[in-house]
Amino acid sequence: MKTQIVMHILPREIDQCYRLIHDLKRASYFVDKEDKIILDLTLNLSDHYTNWEKSKLPKEFFIEKFKYIEKICLYMALEAAKSITDDYSIISAELIQGWDPSWDVISNPKTRNTPRVYHEDGVTADRSKSLWGTTDPYDMYMENNIDKEPSLRKIDTIKFGGGLFNLFNADLLRLIDIPDSFTHYGLDDTFIMVGSQMMKQLGYNINQYVLEDVNILEDHWYRENAYDSFLTLTDYKKVKNDFKQVANQAWPHEIKKLQNKLINYKNGKI
């Protein structure tokens, strides 16, 4: 089985990436050596996010460190994925708790009903104060049932968050494709999710599965940003809003184009 893991890394996150890769390397000893994993890392050195002229560390420092990370080879796989026969599929790990009840479908049954602390809007949970942000990742790791065989739970809808340990069928990503017009703002996961929902409605053989008892969350406890005092960041909110505006303008056109593409492909016209 061949799997590609894709990660986007900012300079200030490079040590976290290094730690994650070592965790994956340790995990690789528990899987079949014939399962090949391609680690596809992108180090973002764009001037949009870092003012390199005012930073104390140059780009070259992170480039050299990144080259060292790239030398690590990984072999790990989800055994459960080998049992899937659908034409298109998505596998997601269990969240310990999502932002709102709509995420319960991919959350662990033991934690999904834990009370959330909401923002002032009363709609979305404050992740830093809810279970998502107050759980020690290592405590969560001890709760994972790592002794049982991998098992999948099929869900009736499509729901996932970008970057939260999702395994996408390669044919699915080739068919939907992420438009270049979105530039840099994070609508890629939403586009794939909406496209997958369209495929389900059109009768494609597509399903999403949850990897049971493999729980994940963002690390709010051990997230070291040792380089903050050495890097001068740009106005991130402004940069994000500028990219967001471009992506949102492209969204209606790209969604309509995808819908037509999926209909034509389903009818054998492509």
PDB file of C-alpha atoms in Angstrom:
ATOM      1  CA  MET A   1       0.000   0.000   0.000  1.00  0.00           C
ATOM      2  CA  LYS A   2       1.311   3.440  -0.936  1.00  0.00           C
ATOM      3  CA  THR A   3       0.287   6.521   1.075  1.00  0.00           C
ATOM      4  CA  GLN A   4       1.365  10.148   0.834  1.00  0.00           C
ATOM      5  CA  ILE A   5       1.389  12.372   3.940  1.00  0.00           C
ATOM      6  CA  VAL A   6       1.259  16.083   3.129  1.00  0.00           C
ATOM      7  CA  MET A   7       2.263  18.768   5.640  1.00  0.00           C
ATOM      8  CA  HIS A   8       2.575  22.555   5.421  1.00  0.00           C
ATOM      9  CA  ILE A   9       5.132  24.045   7.817  1.00  0.00           C
ATOM     10  CA  LEU A  10       5.871  27.612   8.847  1.00  0.00           C
ATOM     11  CA  PRO A  11       9.426  28.397  10.028  1.00  0.00           C
ATOM     12  CA  ARG A  12       8.321  28.783  13.657  1.00  0.00           C
ATOM     13  CA  GLU A  13       6.772  25.283  13.518  1.00  0.00           C
ATOM     14  CA  ILE A  14       9.832  23.428  12.302  1.00  0.00           C
ATOM     15  CA  ASP A  15      10.693  21.868  15.675  1.00  0.00           C
ATOM     16  CA  GLN A  16       7.104  20.648  16.096  1.00  0.00           C
ATOM     17  CA  CYS A  17       7.366  19.051  12.668  1.00  0.00           C
ATOM     18  CA  TYR A  18      10.626  17.386  13.660  1.00  0.00           C
ATOM     19  CA  ARG A  19       8.989  15.910  16.776  1.00  0.00           C
ATOM     20  CA  LEU A  20       5.974  14.695  14.796  1.00  0.00           C
ATOM     21  CA  ILE A  21       8.170  12.953  12.252  1.00  0.00           C
ATOM     22  CA  HIS A  22      10.006  11.103  14.989  1.00  0.00           C
ATOM     23  CA  ASP A  23       6.656   9.983  16.450  1.00  0.00           C
ATOM     24  CA  LEU A  24       5.681   8.660  13.024  1.00  0.00           C
ATOM     25  CA  LYS A  25       9.025   6.942  12.689  1.00  0.00           C
ATOM     26  CA  ARG A  26       8.465   5.093  15.963  1.00  0.00           C
ATOM     27  CA  ALA A  27       4.972   4.132  14.812  1.00  0.00           C
ATOM     28  CA  SER A  28       6.410   2.695  11.589  1.00  0.00           C
ATOM     29  CA  TYR A  29       7.822  -0.325  13.426  1.00  0.00           C
ATOM     30  CA  PHE A  30       4.296  -1.633  14.055  1.00  0.00           C
ATOM     31  CA  VAL A  31       3.266  -1.893  10.394  1.00  0.00           C
ATOM     32  CA  ASP A  32       4.142  -3.992   7.390  1.00  0.00           C
ATOM     33  CA  LYS A  33       7.409  -2.875   5.814  1.00  0.00           C
ATOM     34  CA  GLU A  34       5.849  -3.253   2.365  1.00  0.00           C
ATOM     35  CA  ASP A  35       3.537  -0.322   3.156  1.00  0.00           C
ATOM     36  CA  LYS A  36       5.366   2.618   1.647  1.00  0.00           C
ATOM     37  CA  ILE A  37       4.786   6.127   2.950  1.00  0.00           C
ATOM     38  CA  ILE A  38       5.802   9.246   1.032  1.00  0.00           C
ATOM     39  CA  LEU A  39       6.315  12.250   3.281  1.00  0.00           C
ATOM     40  CA  ASP A  40       5.550  15.419   1.304  1.00  0.00           C
ATOM     41  CA  LEU A  41       6.648  18.460   3.328  1.00  0.00           C
ATOM     42  CA  THR A  42       6.400  22.100   2.308  1.00  0.00           C
ATOM     43  CA  LEU A  43       8.347  24.731   4.245  1.00  0.00           C
ATOM     44  CA  ASN A  44       6.657  28.095   3.725  1.00  0.00           C
ATOM     45  CA  LEU A  45       9.322  30.821   3.629  1.00  0.00           C
ATOM     46  CA  SER A  46       7.050  33.364   1.961  1.00  0.00           C
ATOM     47  CA  ASP A  47       7.564  37.045   2.714  1.00  0.00           C
ATOM     48  CA  HIS A  48       3.790  37.241   3.150  1.00  0.00           C
ATOM     49  CA  TYR A  49       4.130  35.695   6.628  1.00  0.00           C
ATOM     50  CA  THR A  50       7.668  36.525   7.764  1.00  0.00           C
ATOM     51  CA  ASN A  51       9.516  39.801   7.436  1.00  0.00           C
ATOM     52  CA  TRP A  52      12.951  38.331   6.778  1.00  0.00           C
ATOM     53  CA  GLU A  53      14.685  41.703   6.576  1.00  0.00           C
ATOM     54  CA  LYS A  54      13.836  42.392  10.226  1.00  0.00           C
ATOM     55  CA  SER A  55      14.252  38.808  11.489  1.00  0.00           C
ATOM     56  CA  LYS A  56      17.351  37.773  13.440  1.00  0.00           C
ATOM     57  CA  LEU A  57      17.500  34.358  11.774  1.00  0.00           C
ATOM     58  CA  PRO A  58      17.851  34.119   7.968  1.00  0.00           C
ATOM     59  CA  LYS A  59      15.891  31.853   5.662  1.00  0.00           C
ATOM     60  CA  GLU A  60      19.015  29.740   5.203  1.00  0.00           C
ATOM     61  CA  PHE A  61      18.883  28.598   8.839  1.00  0.00           C
ATOM     62  CA  PHE A  62      15.471  26.998   8.305  1.00  0.00           C
ATOM     63  CA  ILE A  63      16.374  25.684   4.862  1.00  0.00           C
ATOM     64  CA  GLU A  64      19.338  23.751   6.283  1.00  0.00           C
ATOM     65  CA  LYS A  65      17.262  22.405   9.175  1.00  0.00           C
ATOM     66  CA  PHE A  66      14.520  21.403   6.756  1.00  0.00           C
ATOM     67  CA  LYS A  67      17.012  19.499   4.593  1.00  0.00           C
ATOM     68  CA  TYR A  68      17.973  17.449   7.630  1.00  0.00           C
ATOM     69  CA  ILE A  69      14.342  16.593   8.395  1.00  0.00           C
ATOM     70  CA  GLU A  70      13.762  15.424   4.820  1.00  0.00           C
ATOM     71  CA  LYS A  71      16.326  12.642   5.242  1.00  0.00           C
ATOM     72  CA  ILE A  72      14.021  10.680   7.595  1.00  0.00           C
ATOM     73  CA  CYS A  73      12.212   7.814   5.812  1.00  0.00           C
ATOM     74  CA  LEU A  74       8.832   6.600   7.073  1.00  0.00           C
ATOM     75  CA  TYR A  75       6.920   3.367   6.597  1.00  0.00           C
ATOM     76  CA  MET A  76       3.542   3.384   8.293  1.00  0.00           C
ATOM     77  CA  ALA A  77       0.026   2.620   7.170  1.00  0.00           C
ATOM     78  CA  LEU A  78      -3.483   2.188   8.397  1.00  0.00           C
ATOM     79  CA  GLU A  79      -4.222  -1.506   8.115  1.00  0.00           C
ATOM     80  CA  ALA A  80      -7.910  -0.733   8.159  1.00  0.00           C
ATOM     81  CA  ALA A  81      -7.654   1.142   4.870  1.00  0.00           C
ATOM     82  CA  LYS A  82      -6.815  -2.090   3.061  1.00  0.00           C
ATOM     83  CA  SER A  83     -10.322  -3.414   3.708  1.00  0.00           C
ATOM     84  CA  ILE A  84     -12.086  -0.569   1.866  1.00  0.00           C
ATOM     85  CA  THR A  85     -13.473  -1.436  -1.555  1.00  0.00           C
ATOM     86  CA  ASP A  86     -15.271   1.828  -2.393  1.00  0.00           C
ATOM     87  CA  ASP A  87     -14.245   3.671  -5.540  1.00  0.00           C
ATOM     88  CA  TYR A  88     -13.673   6.828  -3.485  1.00  0.00           C
ATOM     89  CA  SER A  89     -13.064   7.011   0.243  1.00  0.00           C
ATOM     90  CA  ILE A  90     -11.981   9.161   3.166  1.00  0.00           C
ATOM     91  CA  ILE A  91     -10.681   7.890   6.491  1.00  0.00           C
ATOM     92  CA  SER A  92     -10.583  10.209   9.499  1.00  0.00           C
ATOM     93  CA  ALA A  93      -9.305   9.705  13.011  1.00  0.00           C
ATOM     94  CA  GLU A  94     -11.713  10.365  15.866  1.00  0.00           C
ATOM     95  CA  LEU A  95     -11.799  13.848  17.328  1.00  0.00           C
ATOM     96  CA  ILE A  96     -12.130  14.060  21.074  1.00  0.00           C
ATOM     97  CA  GLN A  97     -14.640  16.841  20.524  1.00  0.00           C
ATOM     98  CA  GLY A  98     -15.508  19.165  17.655  1.00  0.00           C
ATOM     99  CA  TRP A  99     -16.268  22.853  17.459  1.00  0.00           C
ATOM    100  CA  ASP A 100     -20.039  22.283  17.547  1.00  0.00           C
ATOM    101  CA  PRO A 101     -22.450  19.306  17.541  1.00  0.00           C
ATOM    102  CA  SER A 102     -22.130  18.852  13.766  1.00  0.00           C
ATOM    103  CA  TRP A 103     -18.690  17.339  14.439  1.00  0.00           C
ATOM    104  CA  ASP A 104     -20.075  14.623  16.718  1.00  0.00           C
ATOM    105  CA  VAL A 105     -20.344  12.255  13.767  1.00  0.00           C
ATOM    106  CA  ILE A 106     -16.523  11.918  13.734  1.00  0.00           C
ATOM    107  CA  SER A 107     -15.969  12.410  17.473  1.00  0.00           C
ATOM    108  CA  ASN A 108     -15.281   9.777  20.074  1.00  0.00           C
ATOM    109  CA  PRO A 109     -18.592   8.699  21.682  1.00  0.00           C
ATOM    110  CA  LYS A 110     -17.057   9.014  25.160  1.00  0.00           C
ATOM    111  CA  THR A 111     -16.111  12.669  24.751  1.00  0.00           C
ATOM    112  CA  ARG A 112     -18.482  14.159  22.179  1.00  0.00           C
ATOM    113  CA  ASN A 113     -21.082  15.173  24.773  1.00  0.00           C
ATOM    114  CA  THR A 114     -18.635  16.929  27.097  1.00  0.00           C
ATOM    115  CA  PRO A 115     -19.923  20.501  27.711  1.00  0.00           C
ATOM    116  CA  ARG A 116     -18.376  23.089  25.407  1.00  0.00           C
ATOM    117  CA  VAL A 117     -17.326  26.607  26.362  1.00  0.00           C
ATOM    118  CA  TYR A 118     -18.696  28.869  23.630  1.00  0.00           C
ATOM    119  CA  HIS A 119     -17.587  32.210  22.261  1.00  0.00           C
ATOM    120  CA  GLU A 120     -19.817  35.234  22.767  1.00  0.00           C
ATOM    121  CA  ASP A 121     -21.714  34.364  19.579  1.00  0.00           C
ATOM    122  CA  GLY A 122     -22.990  31.239  21.332  1.00  0.00           C
ATOM    123  CA  VAL A 123     -22.464  29.231  18.149  1.00  0.00           C
ATOM    124  CA  THR A 124     -18.848  28.071  17.997  1.00  0.00           C
ATOM    125  CA  ALA A 125     -16.861  26.633  20.865  1.00  0.00           C
ATOM    126  CA  ASP A 126     -13.788  28.343  22.280  1.00  0.00           C
ATOM    127  CA  ARG A 127     -11.274  25.613  21.540  1.00  0.00           C
ATOM    128  CA  SER A 128      -8.717  26.919  24.034  1.00  0.00           C
ATOM    129  CA  LYS A 129     -11.223  26.554  26.904  1.00  0.00           C
ATOM    130  CA  SER A 130     -13.121  23.459  25.764  1.00  0.00           C
ATOM    131  CA  LEU A 131     -12.011  19.834  25.856  1.00  0.00           C
ATOM    132  CA  TRP A 132     -10.174  20.349  22.549  1.00  0.00           C
ATOM    133  CA  GLY A 133      -7.743  22.796  24.113  1.00  0.00           C
ATOM    134  CA  THR A 134      -7.608  21.647  27.747  1.00  0.00           C
ATOM    135  CA  THR A 135      -6.682  18.002  27.177  1.00  0.00           C
ATOM    136  CA  ASP A 136      -3.078  16.946  27.650  1.00  0.00           C
ATOM    137  CA  PRO A 137      -2.124  15.116  24.411  1.00  0.00           C
ATOM    138  CA  TYR A 138      -0.144  12.530  26.346  1.00  0.00           C
ATOM    139  CA  ASP A 139      -3.087  11.789  28.621  1.00  0.00           C
ATOM    140  CA  MET A 140      -5.189  11.312  25.510  1.00  0.00           C
ATOM    141  CA  TYR A 141      -2.566   8.987  24.060  1.00  0.00           C
ATOM    142  CA  MET A 142      -2.860   6.718  27.097  1.00  0.00           C
ATOM    143  CA  GLU A 143      -6.618   6.540  26.524  1.00  0.00           C
ATOM    144  CA  ASN A 144      -6.210   5.358  22.943  1.00  0.00           C
ATOM    145  CA  ASN A 145      -6.917   1.669  22.561  1.00  0.00           C
ATOM    146  CA  ILE A 146      -3.727   0.669  20.774  1.00  0.00           C
ATOM    147  CA  ASP A 147      -4.044  -3.055  21.589  1.00  0.00           C
ATOM    148  CA  LYS A 148      -7.129  -3.743  19.437  1.00  0.00           C
ATOM    149  CA  GLU A 149      -7.155  -4.351  15.704  1.00  0.00           C
ATOM    150  CA  PRO A 150      -7.830  -1.213  13.610  1.00  0.00           C
ATOM    151  CA  SER A 151     -11.553  -0.853  12.983  1.00  0.00           C
ATOM    152  CA  LEU A 152     -13.552   1.518  10.822  1.00  0.00           C
ATOM    153  CA  ARG A 153     -16.964   3.054  11.438  1.00  0.00           C
ATOM    154  CA  LYS A 154     -18.773   4.177   8.302  1.00  0.00           C
ATOM    155  CA  ILE A 155     -20.710   7.431   8.582  1.00  0.00           C
ATOM    156  CA  ASP A 156     -23.653   8.544   6.439  1.00  0.00           C
ATOM    157  CA  THR A 157     -22.283  11.968   5.554  1.00  0.00           C
ATOM    158  CA  ILE A 158     -18.969  13.657   4.733  1.00  0.00           C
ATOM    159  CA  LYS A 159     -17.336  15.636   7.547  1.00  0.00           C
ATOM    160  CA  PHE A 160     -13.683  16.342   8.230  1.00  0.00           C
ATOM    161  CA  GLY A 161     -11.267  19.081   9.174  1.00  0.00           C
ATOM    162  CA  GLY A 162      -8.185  19.835   7.117  1.00  0.00           C
ATOM    163  CA  GLY A 163      -4.924  18.664   8.670  1.00  0.00           C
ATOM    164  CA  LEU A 164      -6.625  16.382  11.200  1.00  0.00           C
ATOM    165  CA  PHE A 165      -5.241  13.001  10.118  1.00  0.00           C
ATOM    166  CA  ASN A 166      -7.402  12.346   7.069  1.00  0.00           C
ATOM    167  CA  LEU A 167      -6.548   9.692   4.497  1.00  0.00           C
ATOM    168  CA  PHE A 168      -7.972  10.497   1.056  1.00  0.00           C
ATOM    169  CA  ASN A 169      -8.312   8.081  -1.807  1.00  0.00           C
ATOM    170  CA  ALA A 170      -5.990   9.355  -4.564  1.00  0.00           C
ATOM    171  CA  ASP A 171      -8.677   9.062  -7.258  1.00  0.00           C
ATOM    172  CA  LEU A 172     -10.935  11.298  -5.157  1.00  0.00           C
ATOM    173  CA  LEU A 173      -8.374  14.102  -5.029  1.00  0.00           C
ATOM    174  CA  ARG A 174      -7.617  13.761  -8.737  1.00  0.00           C
ATOM    175  CA  LEU A 175     -11.306  14.040  -9.624  1.00  0.00           C
ATOM    176  CA  ILE A 176     -12.193  16.980  -7.380  1.00  0.00           C
ATOM    177  CA  ASP A 177      -8.870  18.823  -7.691  1.00  0.00           C
ATOM    178  CA  ILE A 178      -8.173  22.026  -5.748  1.00  0.00           C
ATOM    179  CA  PRO A 179      -8.509  25.169  -7.889  1.00  0.00           C
ATOM    180  CA  ASP A 180      -5.460  27.391  -8.238  1.00  0.00           C
ATOM    181  CA  SER A 181      -7.787  30.401  -7.992  1.00  0.00           C
ATOM    182  CA  PHE A 182      -8.109  29.855  -4.223  1.00  0.00           C
ATOM    183  CA  THR A 183      -4.529  31.127  -3.829  1.00  0.00           C
ATOM    184  CA  HIS A 184      -3.355  30.634  -0.231  1.00  0.00           C
ATOM    185  CA  TYR A 185      -6.467  30.791   1.950  1.00  0.00           C
ATOM    186  CA  GLY A 186      -7.623  27.528   3.503  1.00  0.00           C
ATOM    187  CA  LEU A 187     -10.712  26.656   1.472  1.00  0.00           C
ATOM    188  CA  ASP A 188      -9.104  23.515   0.076  1.00  0.00           C
ATOM    189  CA  ASP A 189     -10.503  21.154   2.725  1.00  0.00           C
ATOM    190  CA  THR A 190     -13.965  22.726   2.482  1.00  0.00           C
ATOM    191  CA  PHE A 191     -13.880  22.379  -1.314  1.00  0.00           C
ATOM    192  CA  ILE A 192     -12.994  18.683  -1.059  1.00  0.00           C
ATOM    193  CA  MET A 193     -15.708  18.132   1.560  1.00  0.00           C
ATOM    194  CA  VAL A 194     -18.421  19.887  -0.463  1.00  0.00           C
ATOM    195  CA  GLY A 195     -17.282  18.091  -3.616  1.00  0.00           C
ATOM    196  CA  SER A 196     -17.455  14.745  -1.827  1.00  0.00           C
ATOM    197  CA  GLN A 197     -20.963  15.559  -0.609  1.00  0.00           C
ATOM    198  CA  MET A 198     -21.952  16.347  -4.210  1.00  0.00           C
ATOM    199  CA  MET A 199     -20.555  13.003  -5.339  1.00  0.00           C
ATOM    200  CA  LYS A 200     -22.572  11.208  -2.679  1.00  0.00           C
ATOM    201  CA  GLN A 201     -25.764  12.970  -3.811  1.00  0.00           C
ATOM    202  CA  LEU A 202     -25.019  12.091  -7.443  1.00  0.00           C
ATOM    203  CA  GLY A 203     -24.704   8.401  -6.615  1.00  0.00           C
ATOM    204  CA  TYR A 204     -20.941   7.957  -6.701  1.00  0.00           C
ATOM    205  CA  ASN A 205     -19.557   5.003  -4.738  1.00  0.00           C
ATOM    206  CA  ILE A 206     -18.001   7.182  -2.041  1.00  0.00           C
ATOM    207  CA  ASN A 207     -17.958   6.804   1.738  1.00  0.00           C
ATOM    208  CA  GLN A 208     -16.187   8.246   4.744  1.00  0.00           C
ATOM    209  CA  TYR A 209     -14.952   6.094   7.612  1.00  0.00           C
ATOM    210  CA  VAL A 210     -13.805   6.929  11.125  1.00  0.00           C
ATOM    211  CA  LEU A 211     -10.830   5.087  12.569  1.00  0.00           C
ATOM    212  CA  GLU A 212     -12.179   4.092  15.954  1.00  0.00           C
ATOM    213  CA  ASP A 213     -10.177   4.553  19.152  1.00  0.00           C
ATOM    214  CA  VAL A 214      -7.508   6.601  17.405  1.00  0.00           C
ATOM    215  CA  ASN A 215      -8.174  10.022  18.919  1.00  0.00           C
ATOM    216  CA  ILE A 216      -6.542  13.277  17.855  1.00  0.00           C
ATOM    217  CA  LEU A 217      -6.518  16.920  18.865  1.00  0.00           C
ATOM    218  CA  GLU A 218      -4.419  20.030  18.368  1.00  0.00           C
ATOM    219  CA  ASP A 219      -1.455  20.301  20.727  1.00  0.00           C
ATOM    220  CA  HIS A 220      -2.121  23.352  22.885  1.00  0.00           C
ATOM    221  CA  TRP A 221       0.158  22.108  25.706  1.00  0.00           C
ATOM    222  CA  TYR A 222       3.548  21.411  24.180  1.00  0.00           C
ATOM    223  CA  ARG A 223       3.540  23.762  21.196  1.00  0.00           C
ATOM    224  CA  GLU A 224       6.957  25.348  21.408  1.00  0.00           C
ATOM    225  CA  ASN A 225       7.558  28.520  19.415  1.00  0.00           C
ATOM    226  CA  ALA A 226      11.194  28.949  20.295  1.00  0.00           C
ATOM    227  CA  TYR A 227      11.847  31.085  17.229  1.00  0.00           C
ATOM    228  CA  ASP A 228       9.267  33.784  17.936  1.00  0.00           C
ATOM    229  CA  SER A 229      11.859  36.135  19.388  1.00  0.00           C
ATOM    230  CA  PHE A 230      14.074  35.642  16.336  1.00  0.00           C
ATOM    231  CA  LEU A 231      11.430  36.107  13.633  1.00  0.00           C
ATOM    232  CA  THR A 232       9.484  39.213  12.730  1.00  0.00           C
ATOM    233  CA  LEU A 233       6.036  38.223  11.537  1.00  0.00           C
ATOM    234  CA  THR A 234       3.936  40.256   9.149  1.00  0.00           C
ATOM    235  CA  ASP A 235       0.387  41.403   9.863  1.00  0.00           C
ATOM    236  CA  TYR A 236      -0.998  37.879   9.628  1.00  0.00           C
ATOM    237  CA  LYS A 237      -4.658  38.872  10.027  1.00  0.00           C
ATOM    238  CA  LYS A 238      -4.426  41.310   7.128  1.00  0.00           C
ATOM    239  CA  VAL A 239      -2.615  38.792   4.935  1.00  0.00           C
ATOM    240  CA  LYS A 240      -5.198  36.139   5.790  1.00  0.00           C
ATOM    241  CA  ASN A 241      -8.128  38.443   5.086  1.00  0.00           C
ATOM    242  CA  ASP A 242      -6.648  39.484   1.739  1.00  0.00           C
ATOM    243  CA  PHE A 243      -6.250  35.855   0.656  1.00  0.00           C
ATOM    244  CA  LYS A 244      -9.673  35.010   2.084  1.00  0.00           C
ATOM    245  CA  GLN A 245     -11.299  37.683  -0.040  1.00  0.00           C
ATOM    246  CA  VAL A 246      -9.696  36.299  -3.213  1.00  0.00           C
ATOM    247  CA  ALA A 247     -10.746  32.725  -2.355  1.00  0.00           C
ATOM    248  CA  ASN A 248     -14.311  33.700  -1.476  1.00  0.00           C
ATOM    249  CA  GLN A 249     -14.685  35.547  -4.774  1.00  0.00           C
ATOM    250  CA  ALA A 250     -13.567  32.437  -6.678  1.00  0.00           C
ATOM    251  CA  TRP A 251     -15.733  30.036  -4.649  1.00  0.00           C
ATOM    252  CA  PRO A 252     -19.134  30.316  -6.470  1.00  0.00           C
ATOM    253  CA  HIS A 253     -17.571  29.886  -9.911  1.00  0.00           C
ATOM    254  CA  GLU A 254     -15.367  26.962  -8.856  1.00  0.00           C
ATOM    255  CA  ILE A 255     -18.215  25.149  -7.084  1.00  0.00           C
ATOM    256  CA  LYS A 256     -20.472  25.474 -10.130  1.00  0.00           C
ATOM    257  CA  LYS A 257     -17.661  24.267 -12.384  1.00  0.00           C
ATOM    258  CA  LEU A 258     -17.046  21.271 -10.111  1.00  0.00           C
ATOM    259  CA  GLN A 259     -20.741  20.392 -10.052  1.00  0.00           C
ATOM    260  CA  ASN A 260     -20.875  20.336 -13.858  1.00  0.00           C
ATOM    261  CA  LYS A 261     -17.676  18.314 -13.987  1.00  0.00           C
ATOM    262  CA  LEU A 262     -19.018  15.679 -11.585  1.00  0.00           C
ATOM    263  CA  ILE A 263     -22.315  15.399 -13.467  1.00  0.00           C
ATOM    264  CA  ASN A 264     -20.536  14.981 -16.800  1.00  0.00           C
ATOM    265  CA  TYR A 265     -18.055  12.477 -15.383  1.00  0.00           C
ATOM    266  CA  LYS A 266     -20.890  10.462 -13.848  1.00  0.00           C
ATOM    267  CA  ASN A 267     -22.687  10.398 -17.207  1.00  0.00           C
ATOM    268  CA  GLY A 268     -19.546   9.342 -19.025  1.00  0.00           C
ATOM    269  CA  LYS A 269     -19.130  12.624 -20.887  1.00  0.00           C
ATOM    270  CA  ILE A 270     -15.560  13.186 -19.645  1.00  0.00           C
TER     271      ILE A 270
END
